[in-house]
Tab-separated table of C-alpha atoms in Angstrom:
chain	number	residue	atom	x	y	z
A	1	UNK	CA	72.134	150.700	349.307
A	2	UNK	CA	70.213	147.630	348.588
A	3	UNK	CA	66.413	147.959	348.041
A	4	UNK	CA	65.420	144.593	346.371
A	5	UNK	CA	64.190	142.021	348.745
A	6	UNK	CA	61.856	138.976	349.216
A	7	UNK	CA	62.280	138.185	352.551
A	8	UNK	CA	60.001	140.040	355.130
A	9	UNK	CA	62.155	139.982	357.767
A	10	UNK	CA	63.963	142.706	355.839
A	11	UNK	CA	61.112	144.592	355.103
A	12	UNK	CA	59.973	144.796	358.990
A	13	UNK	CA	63.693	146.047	360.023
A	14	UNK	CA	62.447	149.616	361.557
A	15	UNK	CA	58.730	148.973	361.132
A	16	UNK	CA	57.347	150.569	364.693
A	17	UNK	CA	55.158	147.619	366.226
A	18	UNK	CA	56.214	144.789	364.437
A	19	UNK	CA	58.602	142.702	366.123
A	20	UNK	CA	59.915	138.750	365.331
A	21	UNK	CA	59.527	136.205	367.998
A	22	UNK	CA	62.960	134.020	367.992
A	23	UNK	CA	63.698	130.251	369.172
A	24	UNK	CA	66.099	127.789	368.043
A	25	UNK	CA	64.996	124.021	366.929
A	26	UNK	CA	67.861	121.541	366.053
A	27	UNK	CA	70.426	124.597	365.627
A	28	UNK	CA	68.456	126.555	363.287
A	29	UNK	CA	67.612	130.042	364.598
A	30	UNK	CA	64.260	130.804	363.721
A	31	UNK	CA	61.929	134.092	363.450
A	32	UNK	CA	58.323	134.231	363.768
A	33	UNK	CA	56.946	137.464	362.150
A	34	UNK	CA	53.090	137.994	361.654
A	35	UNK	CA	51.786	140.445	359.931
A	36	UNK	CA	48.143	141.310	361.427
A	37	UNK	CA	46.491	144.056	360.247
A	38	UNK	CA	45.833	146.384	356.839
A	39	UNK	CA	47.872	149.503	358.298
A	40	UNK	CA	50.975	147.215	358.472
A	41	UNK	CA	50.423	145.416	355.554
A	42	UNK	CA	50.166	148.176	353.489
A	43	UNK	CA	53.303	149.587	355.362
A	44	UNK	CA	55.650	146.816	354.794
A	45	UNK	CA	54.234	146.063	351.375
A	46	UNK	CA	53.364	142.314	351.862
A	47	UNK	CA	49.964	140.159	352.442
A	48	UNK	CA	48.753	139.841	355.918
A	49	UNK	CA	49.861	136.205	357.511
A	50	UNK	CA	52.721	134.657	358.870
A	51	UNK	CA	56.199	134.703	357.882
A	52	UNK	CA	59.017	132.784	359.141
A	53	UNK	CA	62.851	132.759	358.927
A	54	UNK	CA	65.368	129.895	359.136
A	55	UNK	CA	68.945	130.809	359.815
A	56	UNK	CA	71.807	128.072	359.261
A	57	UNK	CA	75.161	127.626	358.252
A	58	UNK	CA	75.378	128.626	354.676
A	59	UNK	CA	74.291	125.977	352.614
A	60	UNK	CA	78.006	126.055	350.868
A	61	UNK	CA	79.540	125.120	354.201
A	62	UNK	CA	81.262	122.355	354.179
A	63	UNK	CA	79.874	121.569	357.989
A	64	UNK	CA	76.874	122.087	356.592
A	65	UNK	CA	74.747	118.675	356.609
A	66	UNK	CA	70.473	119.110	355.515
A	67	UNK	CA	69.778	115.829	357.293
A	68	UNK	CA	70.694	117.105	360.574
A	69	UNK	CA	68.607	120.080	360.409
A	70	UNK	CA	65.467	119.778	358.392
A	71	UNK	CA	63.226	118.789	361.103
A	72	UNK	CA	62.581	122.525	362.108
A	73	UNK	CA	61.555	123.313	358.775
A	74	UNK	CA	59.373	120.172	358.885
A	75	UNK	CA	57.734	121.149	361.816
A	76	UNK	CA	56.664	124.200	360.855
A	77	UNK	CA	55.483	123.089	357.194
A	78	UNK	CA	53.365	120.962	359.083
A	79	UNK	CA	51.972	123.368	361.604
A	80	UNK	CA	51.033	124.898	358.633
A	81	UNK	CA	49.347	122.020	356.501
A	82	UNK	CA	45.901	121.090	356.442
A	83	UNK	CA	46.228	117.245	358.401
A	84	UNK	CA	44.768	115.460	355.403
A	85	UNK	CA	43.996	115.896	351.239
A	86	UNK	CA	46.292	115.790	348.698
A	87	UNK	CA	49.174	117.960	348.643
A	88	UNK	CA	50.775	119.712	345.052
A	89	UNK	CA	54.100	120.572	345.295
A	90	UNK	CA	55.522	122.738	342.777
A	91	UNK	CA	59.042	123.787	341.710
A	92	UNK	CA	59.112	127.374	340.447
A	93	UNK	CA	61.894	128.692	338.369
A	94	UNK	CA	64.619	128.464	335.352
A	95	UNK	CA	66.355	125.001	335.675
A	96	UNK	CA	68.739	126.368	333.348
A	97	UNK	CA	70.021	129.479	335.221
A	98	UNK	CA	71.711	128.026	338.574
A	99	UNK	CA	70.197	130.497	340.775
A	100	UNK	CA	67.013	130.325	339.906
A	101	UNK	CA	67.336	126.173	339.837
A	102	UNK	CA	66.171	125.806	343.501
A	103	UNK	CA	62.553	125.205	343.009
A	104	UNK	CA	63.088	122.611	340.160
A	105	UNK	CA	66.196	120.716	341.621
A	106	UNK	CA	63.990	120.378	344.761
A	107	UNK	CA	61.006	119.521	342.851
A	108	UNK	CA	63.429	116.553	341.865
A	109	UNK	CA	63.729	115.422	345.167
A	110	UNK	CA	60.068	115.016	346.631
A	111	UNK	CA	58.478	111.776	346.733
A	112	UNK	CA	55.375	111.854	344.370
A	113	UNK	CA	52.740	109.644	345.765
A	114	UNK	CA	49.815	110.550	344.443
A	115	UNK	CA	49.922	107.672	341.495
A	116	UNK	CA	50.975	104.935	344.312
A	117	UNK	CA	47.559	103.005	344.795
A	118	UNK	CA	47.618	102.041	349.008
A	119	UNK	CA	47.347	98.329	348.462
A	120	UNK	CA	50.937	98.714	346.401
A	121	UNK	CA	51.886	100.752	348.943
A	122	UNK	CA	51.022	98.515	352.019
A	123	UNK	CA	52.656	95.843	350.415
A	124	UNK	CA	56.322	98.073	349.427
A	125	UNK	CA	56.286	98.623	353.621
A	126	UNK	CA	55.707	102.101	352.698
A	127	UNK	CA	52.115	102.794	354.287
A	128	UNK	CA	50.456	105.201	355.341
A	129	UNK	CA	51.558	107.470	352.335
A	130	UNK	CA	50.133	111.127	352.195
A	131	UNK	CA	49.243	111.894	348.685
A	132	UNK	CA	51.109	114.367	347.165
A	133	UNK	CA	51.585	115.699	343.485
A	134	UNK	CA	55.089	117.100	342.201
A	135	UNK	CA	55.791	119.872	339.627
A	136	UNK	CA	57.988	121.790	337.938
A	137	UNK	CA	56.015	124.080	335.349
A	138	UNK	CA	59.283	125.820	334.157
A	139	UNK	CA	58.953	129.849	332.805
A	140	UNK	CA	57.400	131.636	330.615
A	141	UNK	CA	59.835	131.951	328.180
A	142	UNK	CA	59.936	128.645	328.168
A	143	UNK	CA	56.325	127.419	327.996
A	144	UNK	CA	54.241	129.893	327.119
A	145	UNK	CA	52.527	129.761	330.049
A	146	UNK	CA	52.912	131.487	333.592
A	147	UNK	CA	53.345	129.115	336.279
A	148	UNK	CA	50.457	130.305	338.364
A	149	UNK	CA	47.612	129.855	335.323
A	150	UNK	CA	49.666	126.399	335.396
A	151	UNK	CA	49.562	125.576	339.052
A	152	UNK	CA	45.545	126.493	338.961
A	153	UNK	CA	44.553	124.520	335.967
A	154	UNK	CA	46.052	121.958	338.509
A	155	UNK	CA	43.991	122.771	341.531
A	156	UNK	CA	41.126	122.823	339.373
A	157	UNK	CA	41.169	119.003	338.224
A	158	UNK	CA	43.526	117.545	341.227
A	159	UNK	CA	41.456	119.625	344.062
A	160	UNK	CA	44.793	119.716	346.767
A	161	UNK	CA	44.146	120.843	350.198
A	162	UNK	CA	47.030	123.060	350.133
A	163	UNK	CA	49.760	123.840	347.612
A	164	UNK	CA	53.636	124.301	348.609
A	165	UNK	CA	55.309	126.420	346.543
A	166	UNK	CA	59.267	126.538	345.752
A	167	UNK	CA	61.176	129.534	344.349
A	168	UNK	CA	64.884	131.015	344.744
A	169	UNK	CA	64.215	134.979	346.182
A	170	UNK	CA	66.527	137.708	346.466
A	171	UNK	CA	67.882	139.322	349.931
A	172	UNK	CA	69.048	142.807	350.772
A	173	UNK	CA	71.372	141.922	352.747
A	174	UNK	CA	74.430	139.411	351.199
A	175	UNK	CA	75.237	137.761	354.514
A	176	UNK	CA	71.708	136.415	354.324
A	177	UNK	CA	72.061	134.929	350.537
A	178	UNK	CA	72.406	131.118	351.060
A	179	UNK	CA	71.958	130.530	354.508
A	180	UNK	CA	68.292	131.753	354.791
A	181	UNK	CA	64.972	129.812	354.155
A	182	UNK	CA	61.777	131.724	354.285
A	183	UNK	CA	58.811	129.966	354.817
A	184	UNK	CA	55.018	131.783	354.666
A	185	UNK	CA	51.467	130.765	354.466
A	186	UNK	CA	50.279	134.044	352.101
A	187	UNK	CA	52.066	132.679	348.774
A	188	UNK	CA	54.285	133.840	346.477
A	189	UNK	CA	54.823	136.560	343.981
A	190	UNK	CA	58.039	135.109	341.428
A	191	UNK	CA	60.438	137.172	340.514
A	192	UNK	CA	59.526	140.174	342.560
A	193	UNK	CA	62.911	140.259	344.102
A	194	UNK	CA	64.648	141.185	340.896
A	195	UNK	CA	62.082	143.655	339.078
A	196	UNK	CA	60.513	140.989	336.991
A	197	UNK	CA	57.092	140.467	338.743
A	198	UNK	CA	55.153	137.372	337.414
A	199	UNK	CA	51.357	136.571	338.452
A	200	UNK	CA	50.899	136.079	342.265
A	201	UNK	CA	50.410	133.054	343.189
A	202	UNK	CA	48.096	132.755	346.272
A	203	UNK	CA	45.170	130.981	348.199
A	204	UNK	CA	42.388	133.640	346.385
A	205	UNK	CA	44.303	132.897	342.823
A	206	UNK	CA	44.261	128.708	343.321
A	207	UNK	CA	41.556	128.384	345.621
A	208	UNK	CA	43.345	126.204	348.242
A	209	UNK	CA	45.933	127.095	351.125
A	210	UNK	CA	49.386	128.353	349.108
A	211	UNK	CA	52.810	127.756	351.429
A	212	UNK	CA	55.374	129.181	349.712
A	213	UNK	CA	59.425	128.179	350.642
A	214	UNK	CA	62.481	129.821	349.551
A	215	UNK	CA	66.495	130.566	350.080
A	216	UNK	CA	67.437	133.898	348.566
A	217	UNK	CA	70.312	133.457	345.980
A	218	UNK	CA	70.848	136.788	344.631
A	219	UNK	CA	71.157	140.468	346.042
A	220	UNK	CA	71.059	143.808	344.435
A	221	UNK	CA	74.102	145.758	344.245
A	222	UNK	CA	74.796	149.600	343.434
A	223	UNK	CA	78.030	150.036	341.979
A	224	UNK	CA	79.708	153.549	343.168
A	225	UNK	CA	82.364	155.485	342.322
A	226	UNK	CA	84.339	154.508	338.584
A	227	UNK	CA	81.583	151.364	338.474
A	228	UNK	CA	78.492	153.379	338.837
A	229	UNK	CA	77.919	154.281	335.139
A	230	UNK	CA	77.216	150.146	334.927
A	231	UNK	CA	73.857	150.388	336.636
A	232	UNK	CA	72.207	148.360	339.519
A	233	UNK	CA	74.011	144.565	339.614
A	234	UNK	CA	71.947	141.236	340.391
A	235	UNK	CA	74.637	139.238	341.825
A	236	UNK	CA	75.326	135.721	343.294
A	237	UNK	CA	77.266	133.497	345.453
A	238	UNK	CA	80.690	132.084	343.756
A	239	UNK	CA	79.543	128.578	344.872
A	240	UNK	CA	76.023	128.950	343.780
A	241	UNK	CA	76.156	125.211	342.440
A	242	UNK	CA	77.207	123.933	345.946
A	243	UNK	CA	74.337	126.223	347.368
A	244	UNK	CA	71.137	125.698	345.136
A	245	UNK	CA	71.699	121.728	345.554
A	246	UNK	CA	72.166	121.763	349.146
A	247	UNK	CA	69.272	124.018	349.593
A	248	UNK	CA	67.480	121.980	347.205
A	249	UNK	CA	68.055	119.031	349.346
A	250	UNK	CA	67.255	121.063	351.887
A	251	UNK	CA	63.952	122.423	351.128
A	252	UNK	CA	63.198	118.362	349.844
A	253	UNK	CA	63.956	116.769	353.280
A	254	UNK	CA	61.704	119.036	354.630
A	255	UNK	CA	58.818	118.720	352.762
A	256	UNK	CA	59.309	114.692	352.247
A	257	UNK	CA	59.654	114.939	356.366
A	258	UNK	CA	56.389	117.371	356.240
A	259	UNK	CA	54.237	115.224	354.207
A	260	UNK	CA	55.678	111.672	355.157
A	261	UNK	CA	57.108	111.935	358.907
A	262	UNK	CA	57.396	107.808	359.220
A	263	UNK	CA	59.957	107.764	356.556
A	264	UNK	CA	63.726	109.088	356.925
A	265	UNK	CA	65.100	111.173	353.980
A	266	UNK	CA	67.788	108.760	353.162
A	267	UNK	CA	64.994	105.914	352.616
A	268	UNK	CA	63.211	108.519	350.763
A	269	UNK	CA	66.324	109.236	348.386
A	270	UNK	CA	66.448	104.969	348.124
A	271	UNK	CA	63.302	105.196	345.932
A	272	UNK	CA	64.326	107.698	343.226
């Protein structure tokens, strides 16, 4: 059976007394789970707040097209945003290890502003442009340094009024791994979902309001029979390239539509 999971729609799956509200923007299914109270956040195991859950085609699909479908991710980032100050977006994860690439290859794809004076701005037809900041801090294997002491050495000097963070996650259940974006406003704890817990990252760690997105990529698997002697398996999509750029490009339209709703994604892409 698989245990491992980052996405609290999972976890609430039997909880007495918590129940998902469901609607459907632009084709995407999407459910609404809050988590209220101590007694059920100490049952479920996750920080009081609200959680939602976008279901698509999976992001491999060759029907599958982000631009058509972003906007109900955008409208919920935004629900969720503070209406003005600068915004850091940050990339978590291993560029070099495809699924765990999501946060950085969508890191890739949001429009930094915050460097983009608004005379120059005004002038490029590109006004009003929200602020934002753009990250990727890499690992700590790589760096040295844990992404959250990174993010809020950040907040400390740039001051955002929120911070959006970007990670790959890991589901229980396979038919959720690639088709499934989990948006919440109580942050993030990396690497969680696969036993290798890193510093939370959260509003009480940074100091600002921490939205964390993410598409699980990986799911724990308990080999039986002949196999079991090989331990618990991580394992991942065969067309996990296909997936982590689409969602990528997902997770990037949405923000870029979040942060910048008078500009298209495709004139967006134009400026990188």
């Amino acid at each position: 059976m698989n245990t491992r999971t980052d996405l609290t729609i999972e976890l609430a799956e039997g909880i007495d007394g918590l129940s998902s509200e469901e609607s459907v923007r632009n084709g995407v299914k999407i459910s609404r789970t809050v988590i209220g109270d101590a007694e059920t956040e100490e049952r479920i195991g996750r920080p009081q707040g609200c959680y939602y859950t976008l279901e698509m085609l999976p992001f491999s699909d060759a029907a599958f097209e982000p631009d058509e479908c972003f906007e109900a991710a955008s409208d919920i980032l935004r629900e969720l945003l503070p209406a003005h100050g600068c915004v850091l977006a940050a990339g978590l994860g291993n560029s070099s290890i495809t699924p765990d690439s999501i946060g950085p290859k969508a890191a890739g794809r949001i429009l930094a502003t915050r460097h983009i004076s608004a005379e120059l701005a005004e002038k490029c037809g590109l006004s009003p442009l929200r602020m934002t900041a753009v990250i990727a801090p890499g690992v700590l294997g790589q760096t040295g340094v844990e992404a959250a002491e990174y993010l809020r050495w950040l907040c400390e000097g740039l001051k955002p009024s929120a911070v959006i963070v970007i990670d790959a996650m890991a589901a229980r259940s396979l038919s959720r791994l690639g088709r499934t974006l989990q948006i919440c406003d109580t942050g993030i704890s990396p690497g969680s979902g696969v036993g290798n817990d890193r510093p939370r990252i959260d509003s009480a760690y940074l100091g600002t309001r921490v939205i964390s997105m993410g598409v699980p990529t990986v799911a724990e698997l308990h080999p039986e029979g002949r196999h079991k002697a090989a331990g618990n398996m991580m394992i991942t999509p065969r067309e996990i390239d296909l997936l982590t750029d689409r969602a990528a490009r997902f997770i990037a339209a949405a923000v870029n539509g979040a942060l910048q709703p008078h500009l298209h994604p495709t004139e967006i892409m134009k400026l990188f």
